[in-house]
Amino acid sequence: MIVCVCHAVNDRKIKEVIQNGARSVSAIARSCRAGTDCGACCSSLRNMLAESGARTGPCHEGQSRQ
Ligand code: FES
């Protein structure tokens, strides 16, 4: 299932990034760019982080669209 439409990142990729050590929305963004455009996927990213036991943190601050 696609989580980040802007960058065509699916849930498997997000889970892989979290398993590889990403512990915040910003860390996910650095790894696969999810959350760096419109920000609509941020709540999904936060939910996936919370499910893994990581802190959720703010949405990525570097979104290109405000
Ligand atoms: S859907 Fe992820 S940044 Fe737009």
CSV table of N, CA and C and ligand atoms in Angstrom, one decimal:
chain,number,residue,atom,x,y,z
A,1,MET,N,0.9,-1.2,0.0
A,1,MET,CA,0.0,0.0,0.0
A,1,MET,C,0.9,1.2,0.0
A,2,ILE,N,0.6,2.2,-0.9
A,2,ILE,CA,1.3,3.4,-0.9
A,2,ILE,C,1.0,4.3,0.3
A,3,VAL,N,2.0,4.7,1.0
A,3,VAL,CA,1.8,5.6,2.1
A,3,VAL,C,2.1,7.1,1.7
A,4,CYS,N,3.2,7.3,1.0
A,4,CYS,CA,3.5,8.6,0.5
A,4,CYS,C,3.3,8.7,-1.0
A,5,VAL,N,2.2,9.3,-1.4
A,5,VAL,CA,1.8,9.4,-2.8
A,5,VAL,C,2.8,10.2,-3.5
A,6,CYS,N,3.3,11.3,-2.9
A,6,CYS,CA,4.2,12.2,-3.6
A,6,CYS,C,5.5,11.6,-4.1
A,7,HIS,N,6.0,10.6,-3.3
A,7,HIS,CA,7.2,10.0,-3.7
A,7,HIS,C,7.1,8.5,-3.9
A,8,ALA,N,5.8,8.0,-4.0
A,8,ALA,CA,5.5,6.6,-4.3
A,8,ALA,C,6.2,5.7,-3.3
A,9,VAL,N,6.1,6.0,-2.1
A,9,VAL,CA,6.8,5.1,-1.0
A,9,VAL,C,5.7,4.2,-0.4
A,10,ASN,N,5.9,2.9,-0.4
A,10,ASN,CA,4.9,2.1,0.2
A,10,ASN,C,5.2,1.7,1.6
A,11,ASP,N,4.2,1.0,2.3
A,11,ASP,CA,4.3,0.7,3.7
A,11,ASP,C,5.5,-0.2,4.0
A,12,ARG,N,5.8,-1.1,3.0
A,12,ARG,CA,7.0,-2.0,3.2
A,12,ARG,C,8.3,-1.2,3.3
A,13,LYS,N,8.4,-0.2,2.5
A,13,LYS,CA,9.6,0.6,2.5
A,13,LYS,C,9.7,1.4,3.8
A,14,ILE,N,8.6,1.9,4.3
A,14,ILE,CA,8.6,2.7,5.5
A,14,ILE,C,9.0,1.7,6.7
A,15,LYS,N,8.4,0.5,6.7
A,15,LYS,CA,8.7,-0.4,7.8
A,15,LYS,C,10.2,-0.8,7.7
A,16,GLU,N,10.7,-1.0,6.5
A,16,GLU,CA,12.2,-1.3,6.4
A,16,GLU,C,13.0,-0.2,6.9
A,17,VAL,N,12.7,1.1,6.6
A,17,VAL,CA,13.4,2.2,7.1
A,17,VAL,C,13.4,2.3,8.6
A,18,ILE,N,12.2,2.0,9.2
A,18,ILE,CA,12.1,2.0,10.6
A,18,ILE,C,12.9,0.9,11.2
A,19,GLN,N,12.9,-0.3,10.6
A,19,GLN,CA,13.7,-1.4,11.1
A,19,GLN,C,15.2,-1.1,11.0
A,20,ASN,N,15.5,-0.3,10.1
A,20,ASN,CA,17.0,0.0,9.9
A,20,ASN,C,17.4,1.2,10.8
A,21,GLY,N,16.5,1.7,11.6
A,21,GLY,CA,16.9,2.6,12.6
A,21,GLY,C,16.3,4.0,12.6
A,22,ALA,N,15.4,4.3,11.7
A,22,ALA,CA,14.7,5.6,11.7
A,22,ALA,C,13.8,5.6,12.9
A,23,ARG,N,13.9,6.7,13.7
A,23,ARG,CA,13.1,6.9,14.9
A,23,ARG,C,12.3,8.2,14.9
A,24,SER,N,12.2,8.8,13.8
A,24,SER,CA,11.4,10.0,13.7
A,24,SER,C,11.0,10.2,12.3
A,25,VAL,N,10.0,11.1,12.1
A,25,VAL,CA,9.5,11.4,10.8
A,25,VAL,C,10.6,12.0,9.9
A,26,SER,N,11.4,12.8,10.6
A,26,SER,CA,12.6,13.4,9.8
A,26,SER,C,13.6,12.4,9.4
A,27,ALA,N,13.8,11.4,10.2
A,27,ALA,CA,14.7,10.3,9.9
A,27,ALA,C,14.2,9.5,8.7
A,28,ILE,N,12.9,9.2,8.7
A,28,ILE,CA,12.2,8.5,7.6
A,28,ILE,C,12.4,9.4,6.3
A,29,ALA,N,12.2,10.7,6.4
A,29,ALA,CA,12.3,11.6,5.3
A,29,ALA,C,13.7,11.5,4.7
A,30,ARG,N,14.7,11.5,5.6
A,30,ARG,CA,16.1,11.5,5.1
A,30,ARG,C,16.4,10.2,4.4
A,31,SER,N,15.8,9.1,4.8
A,31,SER,CA,16.1,7.8,4.2
A,31,SER,C,15.4,7.6,2.9
A,32,CYS,N,14.1,8.0,2.7
A,32,CYS,CA,13.3,7.7,1.5
A,32,CYS,C,12.5,8.8,1.0
A,33,ARG,N,12.6,10.0,1.6
A,33,ARG,CA,11.9,11.2,1.1
A,33,ARG,C,10.4,11.2,1.5
A,34,ALA,N,9.9,10.2,2.0
A,34,ALA,CA,8.5,10.2,2.4
A,34,ALA,C,8.2,11.3,3.4
A,35,GLY,N,7.2,12.1,3.2
A,35,GLY,CA,6.8,13.2,4.0
A,35,GLY,C,7.5,14.5,3.7
A,36,THR,N,8.2,14.6,2.6
A,36,THR,CA,9.0,15.8,2.4
A,36,THR,C,8.3,16.7,1.3
A,37,ASP,N,7.1,16.3,0.9
A,37,ASP,CA,6.4,17.2,-0.1
A,37,ASP,C,5.2,17.8,0.5
A,38,CYS,N,4.0,17.2,0.3
A,38,CYS,CA,2.7,17.8,0.7
A,38,CYS,C,2.5,17.6,2.2
A,39,GLY,N,3.1,16.6,2.8
A,39,GLY,CA,2.9,16.3,4.2
A,39,GLY,C,1.7,15.5,4.6
A,40,ALA,N,0.9,15.1,3.6
A,40,ALA,CA,-0.4,14.4,3.9
A,40,ALA,C,-0.1,13.0,4.5
A,41,CYS,N,1.0,12.5,4.3
A,41,CYS,CA,1.3,11.2,4.8
A,41,CYS,C,1.9,11.2,6.2
A,42,CYS,N,2.1,12.4,6.7
A,42,CYS,CA,2.8,12.5,8.0
A,42,CYS,C,2.1,11.7,9.1
A,43,SER,N,0.8,11.8,9.2
A,43,SER,CA,0.1,11.1,10.3
A,43,SER,C,0.3,9.6,10.2
A,44,SER,N,0.3,9.1,8.9
A,44,SER,CA,0.6,7.7,8.7
A,44,SER,C,2.0,7.3,9.2
A,45,LEU,N,3.0,8.2,8.8
A,45,LEU,CA,4.3,7.9,9.3
A,45,LEU,C,4.4,7.9,10.8
A,46,ARG,N,3.7,8.9,11.4
A,46,ARG,CA,3.7,8.9,12.9
A,46,ARG,C,3.1,7.7,13.5
A,47,ASN,N,2.0,7.2,12.9
A,47,ASN,CA,1.4,6.0,13.4
A,47,ASN,C,2.3,4.8,13.3
A,48,MET,N,3.0,4.7,12.2
A,48,MET,CA,3.9,3.6,12.0
A,48,MET,C,5.1,3.6,13.0
A,49,LEU,N,5.6,4.8,13.2
A,49,LEU,CA,6.6,5.0,14.2
A,49,LEU,C,6.1,4.6,15.6
A,50,ALA,N,4.9,5.0,16.0
A,50,ALA,CA,4.3,4.7,17.3
A,50,ALA,C,4.1,3.2,17.4
A,51,GLU,N,3.7,2.6,16.4
A,51,GLU,CA,3.5,1.1,16.4
A,51,GLU,C,4.8,0.4,16.7
A,52,SER,N,5.9,1.0,16.2
A,52,SER,CA,7.2,0.4,16.4
A,52,SER,C,7.8,0.7,17.8
A,53,GLY,N,7.2,1.6,18.5
A,53,GLY,CA,7.7,2.0,19.8
A,53,GLY,C,8.6,3.2,19.8
A,54,ALA,N,8.8,3.8,18.6
A,54,ALA,CA,9.6,5.0,18.5
A,54,ALA,C,8.8,6.3,18.8
A,55,ARG,N,9.5,7.3,19.2
A,55,ARG,CA,8.8,8.6,19.4
A,55,ARG,C,8.4,9.1,18.0
A,56,THR,N,7.3,9.8,17.9
A,56,THR,CA,6.8,10.2,16.6
A,56,THR,C,7.4,11.5,16.1
A,57,GLY,N,7.6,12.5,17.0
A,57,GLY,CA,8.3,13.7,16.6
A,57,GLY,C,7.4,14.5,15.7
A,58,PRO,N,7.8,15.7,15.3
A,58,PRO,CA,7.0,16.6,14.4
A,58,PRO,C,7.1,16.1,13.0
A,59,CYS,N,6.2,16.6,12.2
A,59,CYS,CA,6.3,16.3,10.8
A,59,CYS,C,7.5,17.0,10.2
A,60,HIS,N,8.0,16.4,9.1
A,60,HIS,CA,9.2,17.0,8.5
A,60,HIS,C,9.1,18.5,8.3
A,61,GLU,N,10.1,19.2,8.7
A,61,GLU,CA,10.0,20.6,8.6
A,61,GLU,C,10.4,21.2,7.3
A,62,GLY,N,10.9,20.3,6.4
A,62,GLY,CA,11.4,20.8,5.1
A,62,GLY,C,10.5,20.6,4.0
A,63,GLN,N,9.2,20.6,4.2
A,63,GLN,CA,8.2,20.4,3.1
A,63,GLN,C,8.3,21.5,2.1
A,64,SER,N,8.3,21.2,0.9
A,64,SER,CA,8.5,22.2,-0.2
A,64,SER,C,7.2,23.0,-0.4
A,65,ARG,N,6.0,22.4,-0.1
A,65,ARG,CA,4.8,23.1,-0.2
A,65,ARG,C,4.3,23.5,1.2
A,66,GLN,N,3.8,24.6,1.4
A,66,GLN,CA,3.3,25.1,2.7
A,66,GLN,C,1.9,24.9,2.9
B,1,FES,S1,2.0,12.1,0.5
B,1,FES,FE1,3.9,12.1,1.5
B,1,FES,S2,4.7,14.1,1.1
B,1,FES,FE2,2.8,14.1,0.0
